[in-house]
Tab-separated table of C-alpha atoms in Angstrom:
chain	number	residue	atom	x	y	z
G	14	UNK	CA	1.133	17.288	-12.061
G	15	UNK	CA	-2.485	16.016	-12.492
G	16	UNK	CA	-1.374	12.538	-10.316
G	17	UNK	CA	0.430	14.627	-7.402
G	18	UNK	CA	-3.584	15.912	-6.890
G	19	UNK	CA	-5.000	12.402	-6.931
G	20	UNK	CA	-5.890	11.217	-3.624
G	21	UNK	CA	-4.563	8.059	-3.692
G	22	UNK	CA	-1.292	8.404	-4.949
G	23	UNK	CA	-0.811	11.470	-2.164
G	24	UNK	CA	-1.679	9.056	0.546
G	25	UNK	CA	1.007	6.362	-1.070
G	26	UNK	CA	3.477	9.386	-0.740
G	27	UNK	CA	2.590	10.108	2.721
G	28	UNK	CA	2.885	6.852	3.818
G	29	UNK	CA	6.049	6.587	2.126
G	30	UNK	CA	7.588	9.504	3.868
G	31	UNK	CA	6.155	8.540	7.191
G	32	UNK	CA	8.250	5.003	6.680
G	33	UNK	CA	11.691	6.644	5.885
G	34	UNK	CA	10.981	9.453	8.578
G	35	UNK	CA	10.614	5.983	10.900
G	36	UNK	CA	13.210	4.445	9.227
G	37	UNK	CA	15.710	7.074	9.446
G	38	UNK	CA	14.541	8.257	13.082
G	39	UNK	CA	13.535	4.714	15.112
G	40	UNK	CA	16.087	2.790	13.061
G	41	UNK	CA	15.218	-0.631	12.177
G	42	UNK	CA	15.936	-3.791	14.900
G	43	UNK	CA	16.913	-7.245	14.232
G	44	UNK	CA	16.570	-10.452	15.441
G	45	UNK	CA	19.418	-12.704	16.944
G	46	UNK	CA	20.216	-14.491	13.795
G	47	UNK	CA	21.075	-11.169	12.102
G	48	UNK	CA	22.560	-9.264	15.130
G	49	UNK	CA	24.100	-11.938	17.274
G	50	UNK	CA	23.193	-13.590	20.397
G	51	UNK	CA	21.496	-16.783	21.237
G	52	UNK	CA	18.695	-19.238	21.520
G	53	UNK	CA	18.096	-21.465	24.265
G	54	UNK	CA	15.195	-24.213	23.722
G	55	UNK	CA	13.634	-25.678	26.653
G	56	UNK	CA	11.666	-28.581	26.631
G	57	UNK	CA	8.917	-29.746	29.353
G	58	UNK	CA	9.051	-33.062	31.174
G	59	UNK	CA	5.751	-33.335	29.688
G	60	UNK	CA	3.346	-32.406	27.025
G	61	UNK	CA	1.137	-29.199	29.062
G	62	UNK	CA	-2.041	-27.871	27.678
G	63	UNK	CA	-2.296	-24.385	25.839
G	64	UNK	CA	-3.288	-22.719	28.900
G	65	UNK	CA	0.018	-24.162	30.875
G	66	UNK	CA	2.587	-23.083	28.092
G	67	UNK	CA	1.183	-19.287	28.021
G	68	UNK	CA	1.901	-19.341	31.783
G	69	UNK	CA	4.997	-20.766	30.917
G	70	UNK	CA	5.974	-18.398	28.601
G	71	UNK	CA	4.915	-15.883	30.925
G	72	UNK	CA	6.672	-16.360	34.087
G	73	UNK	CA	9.760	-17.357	31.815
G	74	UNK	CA	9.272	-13.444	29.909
G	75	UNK	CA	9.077	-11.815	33.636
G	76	UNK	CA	12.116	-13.823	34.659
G	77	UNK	CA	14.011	-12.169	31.783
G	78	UNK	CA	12.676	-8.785	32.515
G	79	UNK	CA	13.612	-9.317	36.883
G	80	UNK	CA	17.381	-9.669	35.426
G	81	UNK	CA	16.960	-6.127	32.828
G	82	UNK	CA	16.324	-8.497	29.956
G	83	UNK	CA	13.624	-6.812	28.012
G	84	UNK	CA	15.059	-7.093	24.720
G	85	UNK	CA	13.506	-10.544	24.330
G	86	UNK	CA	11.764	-12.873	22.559
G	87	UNK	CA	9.877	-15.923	24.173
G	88	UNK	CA	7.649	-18.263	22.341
G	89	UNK	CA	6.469	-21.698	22.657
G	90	UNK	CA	7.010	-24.767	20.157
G	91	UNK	CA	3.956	-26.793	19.965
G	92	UNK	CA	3.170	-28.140	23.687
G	93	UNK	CA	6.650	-29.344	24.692
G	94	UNK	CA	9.056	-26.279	23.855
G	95	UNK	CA	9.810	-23.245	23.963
G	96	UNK	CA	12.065	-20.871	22.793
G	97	UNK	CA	13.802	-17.724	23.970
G	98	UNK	CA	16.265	-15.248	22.069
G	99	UNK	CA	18.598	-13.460	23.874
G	100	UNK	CA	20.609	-10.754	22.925
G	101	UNK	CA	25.128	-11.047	22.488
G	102	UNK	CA	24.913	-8.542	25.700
G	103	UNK	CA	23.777	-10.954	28.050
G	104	UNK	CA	25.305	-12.800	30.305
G	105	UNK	CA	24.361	-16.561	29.088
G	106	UNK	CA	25.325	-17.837	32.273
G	107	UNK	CA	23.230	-16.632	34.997
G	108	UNK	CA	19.982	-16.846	32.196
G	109	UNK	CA	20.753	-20.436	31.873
G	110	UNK	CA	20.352	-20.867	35.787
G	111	UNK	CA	17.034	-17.910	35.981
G	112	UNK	CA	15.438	-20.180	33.043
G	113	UNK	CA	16.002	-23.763	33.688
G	114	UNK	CA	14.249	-23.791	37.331
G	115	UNK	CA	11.157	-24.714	38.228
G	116	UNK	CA	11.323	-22.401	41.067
G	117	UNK	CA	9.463	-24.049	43.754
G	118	UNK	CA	10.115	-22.822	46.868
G	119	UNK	CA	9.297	-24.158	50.710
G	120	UNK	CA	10.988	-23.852	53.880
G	121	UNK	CA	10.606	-26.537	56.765
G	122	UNK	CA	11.455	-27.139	60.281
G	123	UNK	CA	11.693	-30.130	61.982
G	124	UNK	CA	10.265	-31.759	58.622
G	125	UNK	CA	7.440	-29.362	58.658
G	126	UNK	CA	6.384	-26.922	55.962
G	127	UNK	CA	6.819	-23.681	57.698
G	128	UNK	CA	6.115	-21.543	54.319
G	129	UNK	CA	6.044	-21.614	50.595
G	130	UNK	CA	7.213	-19.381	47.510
G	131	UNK	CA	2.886	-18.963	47.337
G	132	UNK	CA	3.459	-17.074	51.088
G	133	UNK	CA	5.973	-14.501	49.797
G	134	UNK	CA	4.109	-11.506	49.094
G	135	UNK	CA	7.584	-8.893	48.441
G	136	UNK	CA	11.271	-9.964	47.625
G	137	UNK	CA	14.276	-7.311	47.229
G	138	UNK	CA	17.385	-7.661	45.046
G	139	UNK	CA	20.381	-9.492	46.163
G	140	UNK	CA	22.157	-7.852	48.500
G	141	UNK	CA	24.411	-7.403	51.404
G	142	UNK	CA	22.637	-8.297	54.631
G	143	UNK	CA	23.456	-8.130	58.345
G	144	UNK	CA	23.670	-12.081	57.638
G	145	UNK	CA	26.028	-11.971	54.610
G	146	UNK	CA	25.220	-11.662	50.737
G	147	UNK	CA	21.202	-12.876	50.223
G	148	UNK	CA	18.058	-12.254	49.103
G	149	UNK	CA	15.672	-10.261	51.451
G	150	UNK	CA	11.721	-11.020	51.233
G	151	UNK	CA	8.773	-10.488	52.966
G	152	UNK	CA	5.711	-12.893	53.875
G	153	UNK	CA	2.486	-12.329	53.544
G	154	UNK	CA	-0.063	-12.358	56.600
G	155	UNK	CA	-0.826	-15.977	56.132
G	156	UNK	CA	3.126	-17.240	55.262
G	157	UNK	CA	4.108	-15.236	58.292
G	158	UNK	CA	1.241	-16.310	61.170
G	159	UNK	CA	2.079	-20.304	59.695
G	160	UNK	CA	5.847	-19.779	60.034
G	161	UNK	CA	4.740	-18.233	63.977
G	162	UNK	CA	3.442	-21.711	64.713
G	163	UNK	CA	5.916	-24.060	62.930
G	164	UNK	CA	8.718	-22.295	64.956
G	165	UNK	CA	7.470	-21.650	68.281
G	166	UNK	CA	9.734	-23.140	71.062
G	167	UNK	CA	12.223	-24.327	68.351
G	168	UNK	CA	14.565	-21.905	68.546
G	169	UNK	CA	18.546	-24.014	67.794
G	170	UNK	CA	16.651	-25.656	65.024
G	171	UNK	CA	17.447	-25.392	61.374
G	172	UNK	CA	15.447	-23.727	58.994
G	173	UNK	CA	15.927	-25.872	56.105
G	174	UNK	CA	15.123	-23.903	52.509
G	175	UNK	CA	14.554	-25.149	49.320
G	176	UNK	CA	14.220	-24.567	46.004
G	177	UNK	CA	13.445	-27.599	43.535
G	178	UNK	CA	14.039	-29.570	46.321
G	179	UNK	CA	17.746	-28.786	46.685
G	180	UNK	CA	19.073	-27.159	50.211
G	181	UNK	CA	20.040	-23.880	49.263
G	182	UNK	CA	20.092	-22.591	53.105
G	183	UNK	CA	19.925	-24.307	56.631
G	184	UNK	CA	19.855	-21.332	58.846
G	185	UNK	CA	19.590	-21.920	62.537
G	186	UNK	CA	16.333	-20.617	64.222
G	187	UNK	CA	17.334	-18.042	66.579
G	188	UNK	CA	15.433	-17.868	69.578
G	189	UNK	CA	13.770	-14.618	69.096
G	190	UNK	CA	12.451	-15.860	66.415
G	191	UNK	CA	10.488	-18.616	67.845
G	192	UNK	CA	8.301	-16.821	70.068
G	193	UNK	CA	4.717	-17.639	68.489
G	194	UNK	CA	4.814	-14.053	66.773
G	195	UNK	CA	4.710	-13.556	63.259
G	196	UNK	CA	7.691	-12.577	62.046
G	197	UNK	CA	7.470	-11.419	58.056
G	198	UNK	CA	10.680	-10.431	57.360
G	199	UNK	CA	13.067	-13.340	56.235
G	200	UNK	CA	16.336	-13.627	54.484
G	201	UNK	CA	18.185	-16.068	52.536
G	202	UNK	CA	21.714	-15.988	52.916
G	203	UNK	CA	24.305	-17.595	50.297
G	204	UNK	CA	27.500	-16.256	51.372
G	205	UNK	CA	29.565	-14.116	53.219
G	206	UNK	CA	30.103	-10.467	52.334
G	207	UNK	CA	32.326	-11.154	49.730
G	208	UNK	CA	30.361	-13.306	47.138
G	209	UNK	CA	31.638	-15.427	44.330
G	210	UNK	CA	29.941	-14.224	40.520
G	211	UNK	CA	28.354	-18.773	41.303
G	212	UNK	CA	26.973	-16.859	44.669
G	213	UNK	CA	25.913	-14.054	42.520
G	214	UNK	CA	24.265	-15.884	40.394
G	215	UNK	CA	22.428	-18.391	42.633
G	216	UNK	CA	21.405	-15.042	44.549
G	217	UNK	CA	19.697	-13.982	41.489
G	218	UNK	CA	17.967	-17.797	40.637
G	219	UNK	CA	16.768	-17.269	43.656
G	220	UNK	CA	15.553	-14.245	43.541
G	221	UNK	CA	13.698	-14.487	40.091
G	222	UNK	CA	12.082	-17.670	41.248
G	223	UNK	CA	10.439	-15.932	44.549
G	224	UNK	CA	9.789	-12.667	42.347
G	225	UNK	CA	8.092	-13.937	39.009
G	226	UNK	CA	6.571	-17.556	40.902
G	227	UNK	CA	7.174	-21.288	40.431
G	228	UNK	CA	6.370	-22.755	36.652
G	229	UNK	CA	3.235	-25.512	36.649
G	230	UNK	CA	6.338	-28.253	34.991
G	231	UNK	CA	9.595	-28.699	35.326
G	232	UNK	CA	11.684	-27.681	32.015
G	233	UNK	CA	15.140	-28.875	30.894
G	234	UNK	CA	17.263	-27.389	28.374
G	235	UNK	CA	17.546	-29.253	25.337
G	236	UNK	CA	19.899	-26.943	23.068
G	237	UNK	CA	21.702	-23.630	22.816
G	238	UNK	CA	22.284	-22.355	19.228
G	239	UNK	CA	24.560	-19.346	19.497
G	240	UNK	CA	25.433	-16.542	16.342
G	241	UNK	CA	28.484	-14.455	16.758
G	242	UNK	CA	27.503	-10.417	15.681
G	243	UNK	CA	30.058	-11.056	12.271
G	244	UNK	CA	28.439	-14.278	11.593
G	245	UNK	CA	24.878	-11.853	11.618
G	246	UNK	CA	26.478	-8.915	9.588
G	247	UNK	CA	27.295	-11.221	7.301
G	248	UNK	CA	23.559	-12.487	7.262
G	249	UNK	CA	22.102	-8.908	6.787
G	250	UNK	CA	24.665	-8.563	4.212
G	251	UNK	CA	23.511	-11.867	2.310
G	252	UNK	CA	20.052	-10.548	2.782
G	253	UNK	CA	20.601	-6.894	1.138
G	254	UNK	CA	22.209	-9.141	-1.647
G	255	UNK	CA	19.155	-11.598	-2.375
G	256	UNK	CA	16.903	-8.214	-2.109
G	257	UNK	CA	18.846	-6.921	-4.910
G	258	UNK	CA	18.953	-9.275	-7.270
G	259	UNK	CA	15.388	-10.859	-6.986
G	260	UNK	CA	14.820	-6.680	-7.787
G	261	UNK	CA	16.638	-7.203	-10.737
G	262	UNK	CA	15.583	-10.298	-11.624
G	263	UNK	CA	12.061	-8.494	-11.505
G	264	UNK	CA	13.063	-5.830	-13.431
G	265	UNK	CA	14.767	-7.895	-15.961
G	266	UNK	CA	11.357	-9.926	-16.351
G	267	UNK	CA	9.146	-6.980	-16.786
G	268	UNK	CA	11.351	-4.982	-18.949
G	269	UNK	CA	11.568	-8.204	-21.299
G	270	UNK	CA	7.598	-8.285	-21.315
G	271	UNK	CA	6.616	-4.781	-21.460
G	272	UNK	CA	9.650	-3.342	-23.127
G	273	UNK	CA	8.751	0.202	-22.224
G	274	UNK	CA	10.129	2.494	-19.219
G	275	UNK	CA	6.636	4.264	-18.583
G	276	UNK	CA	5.255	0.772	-17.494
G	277	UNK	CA	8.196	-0.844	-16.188
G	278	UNK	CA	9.297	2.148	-13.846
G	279	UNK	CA	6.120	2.461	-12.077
G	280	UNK	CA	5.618	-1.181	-11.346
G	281	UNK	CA	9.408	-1.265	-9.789
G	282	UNK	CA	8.868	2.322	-7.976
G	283	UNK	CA	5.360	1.114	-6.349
G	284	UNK	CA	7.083	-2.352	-5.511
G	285	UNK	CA	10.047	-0.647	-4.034
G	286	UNK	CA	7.470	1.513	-2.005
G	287	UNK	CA	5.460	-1.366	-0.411
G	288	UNK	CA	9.414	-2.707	0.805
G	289	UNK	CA	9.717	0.654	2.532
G	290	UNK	CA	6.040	1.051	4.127
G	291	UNK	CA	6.837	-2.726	5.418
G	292	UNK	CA	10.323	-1.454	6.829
G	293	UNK	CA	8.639	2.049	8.447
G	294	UNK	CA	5.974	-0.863	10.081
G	295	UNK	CA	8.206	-2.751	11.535
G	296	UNK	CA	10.267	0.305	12.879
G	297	UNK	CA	7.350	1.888	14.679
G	298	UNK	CA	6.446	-1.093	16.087
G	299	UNK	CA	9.671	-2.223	17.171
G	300	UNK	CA	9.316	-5.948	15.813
G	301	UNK	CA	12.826	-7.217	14.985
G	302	UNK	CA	13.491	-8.527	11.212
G	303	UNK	CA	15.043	-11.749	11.328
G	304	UNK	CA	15.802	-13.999	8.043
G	305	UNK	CA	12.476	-15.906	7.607
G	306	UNK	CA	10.913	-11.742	7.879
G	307	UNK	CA	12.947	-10.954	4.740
G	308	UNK	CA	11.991	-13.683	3.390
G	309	UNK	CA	8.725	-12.406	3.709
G	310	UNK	CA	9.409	-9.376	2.464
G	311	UNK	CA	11.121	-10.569	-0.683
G	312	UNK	CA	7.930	-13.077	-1.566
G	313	UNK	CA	5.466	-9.590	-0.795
G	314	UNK	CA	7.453	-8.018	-3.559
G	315	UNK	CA	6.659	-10.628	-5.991
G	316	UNK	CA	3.284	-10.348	-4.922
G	317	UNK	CA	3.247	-7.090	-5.548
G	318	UNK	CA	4.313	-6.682	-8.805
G	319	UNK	CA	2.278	-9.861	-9.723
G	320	UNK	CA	-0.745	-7.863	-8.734
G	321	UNK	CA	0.526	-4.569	-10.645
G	322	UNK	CA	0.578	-6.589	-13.878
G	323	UNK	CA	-2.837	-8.083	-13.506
G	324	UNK	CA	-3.373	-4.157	-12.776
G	325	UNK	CA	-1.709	-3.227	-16.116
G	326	UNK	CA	-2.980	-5.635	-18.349
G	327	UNK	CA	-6.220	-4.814	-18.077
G	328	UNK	CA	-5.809	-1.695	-18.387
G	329	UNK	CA	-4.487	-2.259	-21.704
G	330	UNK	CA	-6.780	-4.578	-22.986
G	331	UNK	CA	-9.623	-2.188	-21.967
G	332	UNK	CA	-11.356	0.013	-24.382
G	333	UNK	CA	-10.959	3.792	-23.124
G	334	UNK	CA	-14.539	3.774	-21.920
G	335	UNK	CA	-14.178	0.017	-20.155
G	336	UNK	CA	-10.867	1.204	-19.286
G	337	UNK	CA	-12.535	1.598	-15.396
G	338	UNK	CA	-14.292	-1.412	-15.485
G	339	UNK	CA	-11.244	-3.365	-16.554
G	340	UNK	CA	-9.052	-2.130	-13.282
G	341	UNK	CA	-12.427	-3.034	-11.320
G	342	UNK	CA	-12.361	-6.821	-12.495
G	343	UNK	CA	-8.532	-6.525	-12.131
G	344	UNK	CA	-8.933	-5.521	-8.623
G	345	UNK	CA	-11.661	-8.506	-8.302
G	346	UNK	CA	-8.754	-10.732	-8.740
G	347	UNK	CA	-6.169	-8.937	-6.430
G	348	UNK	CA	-8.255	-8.958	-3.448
G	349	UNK	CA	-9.093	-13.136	-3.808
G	350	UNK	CA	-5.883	-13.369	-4.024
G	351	UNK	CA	-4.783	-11.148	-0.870
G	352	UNK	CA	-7.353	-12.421	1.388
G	353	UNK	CA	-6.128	-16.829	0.465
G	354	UNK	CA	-2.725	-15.028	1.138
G	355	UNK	CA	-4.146	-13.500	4.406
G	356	UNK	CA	-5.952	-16.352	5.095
G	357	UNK	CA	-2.677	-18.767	5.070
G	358	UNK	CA	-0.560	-16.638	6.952
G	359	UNK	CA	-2.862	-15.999	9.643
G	360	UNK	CA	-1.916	-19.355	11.704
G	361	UNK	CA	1.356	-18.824	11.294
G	362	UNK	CA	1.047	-15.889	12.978
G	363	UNK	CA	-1.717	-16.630	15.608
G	364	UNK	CA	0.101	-19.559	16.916
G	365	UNK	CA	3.260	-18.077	17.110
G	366	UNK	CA	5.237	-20.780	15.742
G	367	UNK	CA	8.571	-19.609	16.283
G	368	UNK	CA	10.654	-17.959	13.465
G	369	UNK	CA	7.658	-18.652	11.128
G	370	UNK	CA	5.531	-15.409	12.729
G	371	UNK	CA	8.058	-13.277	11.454
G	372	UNK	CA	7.119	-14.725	7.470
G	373	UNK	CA	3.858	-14.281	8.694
G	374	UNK	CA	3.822	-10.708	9.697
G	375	UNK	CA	5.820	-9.220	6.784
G	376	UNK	CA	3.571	-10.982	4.319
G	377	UNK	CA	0.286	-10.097	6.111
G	378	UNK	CA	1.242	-6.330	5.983
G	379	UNK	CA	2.943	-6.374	3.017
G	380	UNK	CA	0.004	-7.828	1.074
G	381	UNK	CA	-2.671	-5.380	3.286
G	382	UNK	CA	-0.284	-2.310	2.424
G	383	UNK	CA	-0.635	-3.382	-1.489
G	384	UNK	CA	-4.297	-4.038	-1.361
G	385	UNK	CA	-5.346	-0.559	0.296
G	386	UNK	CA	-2.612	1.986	-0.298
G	387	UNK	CA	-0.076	0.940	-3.129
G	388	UNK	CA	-2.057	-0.996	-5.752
G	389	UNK	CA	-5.231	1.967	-5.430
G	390	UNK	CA	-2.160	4.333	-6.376
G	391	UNK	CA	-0.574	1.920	-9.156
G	392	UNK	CA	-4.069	1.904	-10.927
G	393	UNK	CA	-4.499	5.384	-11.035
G	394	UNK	CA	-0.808	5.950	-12.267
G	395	UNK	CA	-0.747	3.570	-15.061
G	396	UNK	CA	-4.632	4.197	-16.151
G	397	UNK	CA	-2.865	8.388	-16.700
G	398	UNK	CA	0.609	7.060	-18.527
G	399	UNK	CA	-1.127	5.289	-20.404
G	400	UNK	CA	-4.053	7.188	-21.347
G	401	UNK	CA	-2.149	7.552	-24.744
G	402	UNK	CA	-0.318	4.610	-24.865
């Protein structure tokens, strides 16, 4: 066929294949409220600056990641929250206690700072110790000459350690220890060798605070809003639903209007193709479809075939020699309307507010995927089927 030759509508097909190759091989992810899990908002003790809640979010994302939670999703809430999804897999608990620290750290004797979380340069996992069940770590140069002079001569004297000023350990100083010498090797011990999963998890707390550094405020949580994995089936179910029938209800609205297959099944076949190059997108790059995404992806497929009949009706209104110039001014109109489209998503997305980026992204590449690779196909399709209409 003449249109299997056309540039255009080969790339369409190519990208087309590419997204169900993606689809079918990378599979497609999903966010909590379609797959399950939770999400725990924190909220500061105080308003913090732009600069403050992307360290927040930061130290917060590396916390996750210390305790093999990479399948996350952390993002702040104007300047006083912040959000985080976790997966159903995790164990709600101990994240509660790794997130809702502040995670200063300082150790004194005789009422005198002998180091700070700043001093430790290298911490290991919990673990057995000759000591009992703790967290190893290491001092740096500085944190380990300061700690010299703080406990010479004071050997019988506690080492008092805390951690958002609560005693979490009151070792005694052992003598050898309090010979003027820097000594950079320090535990923290929280119980014998047979720990409790509390000792456990206040092994990791610790751990994760020393490991990914204090946060500039202290944070509370303010609410936990948990979604059983049937309660999300039953949301990708809903989803699949809506899809369908706002496809139909499309369909129905452009049959009644054009009354013809060889316009109506092109304008449903291109609309159904920018769904799947949206899909193969978000595949390759991992980013998880929640409902306000499919949302997105519903209102791009109105879009779409909004555009394709501006597309189609001026190429029937154009004479067969302005038939060009007609798609042209058609085209005029599609792109004003992609880039005010473009234009209001983009805060959404650059401010990452929340559920709202996913709307954003799904629209932004639905509507760029229309503009330069299904719409360019469309308009050569319909200008050949209906080069005799």
């Amino acid at each position: 066929m003449k249109l299997l030759k056309d540039k255009k509508v080969l790339f369409l097909l190519v990208c087309v294949v590419a997204s169900i190759l993606a689809i079918v091989f990378n599979g497609i992810s999903f966010g909590v409220d379609l797959s399950g899990g939770s999400t725990i908002v924190l909220q500061t003790e105080k308003p913090v600056t732009e600069q403050e809640m992307g360290v927040i979010t930061e130290i917060l994302t590396s916390r996750l990641n210390t305790n093999g939670l990479s399948d996350v999703n952390v993002y702040s809430r104007g300047s006083e929250e912040i959000a985080i999804e976790i997966p159903e897999s995790a164990d709600l608990e101990r994240i509660k206690k790794v997130i809702a620290q502040q995670g200063v750290f300082y150790a004194t004797i005789d009422n005198v700072t002998a180091y700070t979380g700043k001093d430790v340069e290298y911490v290991e996992e919990p673990a057995l110790t000759a000591a009992g069940y703790g967290v190893s770590f290491k001092l740096s140069a500085t944190g380990a000459d300061n700690f010299a002079n703080v406990s010479y001569g004071k050997g019988g004297y506690k080492v008092n350690l805390y951690l958002d000023e609560i005693l979490i350990s009151d070792p005694v100083l052992s003598p050898d220890l309090a010979d003027g010498k820097p000594h950079p090797s320090q535990v923290i011990t929280v119980a014998g060798s047979n720990p409790t999963k509390d000792d456990e998890d206040q092994a990791w707390a610790i751990y994760t605070a020393l490991k990914s550094g204090s946060l500039p405020v202290k944070v509370n949580i303010a609410y936990i809003n948990s979604i059983s994995p049937t309660l999300g089936e039953e949301f990708i179910k809903s989803s699949i639903i809506a899809g369908i029938i706002a496809f139909l209800a499309v369909a129905t609205v452009i049959g009644i209007r054009y009354k013809t297959p060889k316009i109506v099944l092109p304008i449903l076949i291109t609309g159904a193709s920018e769904v799947l190059l949206i899909l193969g997108f978000a595949s390759i790059i991992g980013w998880k479809l929640d409902l306000a995404a499919i949302a997105g992806i519903i209102a791009t497929l109105g879009t779409s075939v909004d555009h394709q009949i501006v597309i189609t009706d001026e190429t029937l209104a154009g004479e067969s020699k302005k038939v060009k110039r007609s798609i042209q001014r058609a085209f005029f109109i599609i792109f004003g309307a992609a880039a005010t489209t473009i234009a209001a998503m983009s805060p959404l997305f650059l401010m990452s507010i929340g559920m709202l980026k996913g709307f954003a992204i799904t629209t932004i590449a639905g509507v760029l995927f229309g503009v330069f690779i299904s719409r360019p196909a469309f308009a050569r399709i319909i200008r050949e089927l209906l080069r005799k209409y």
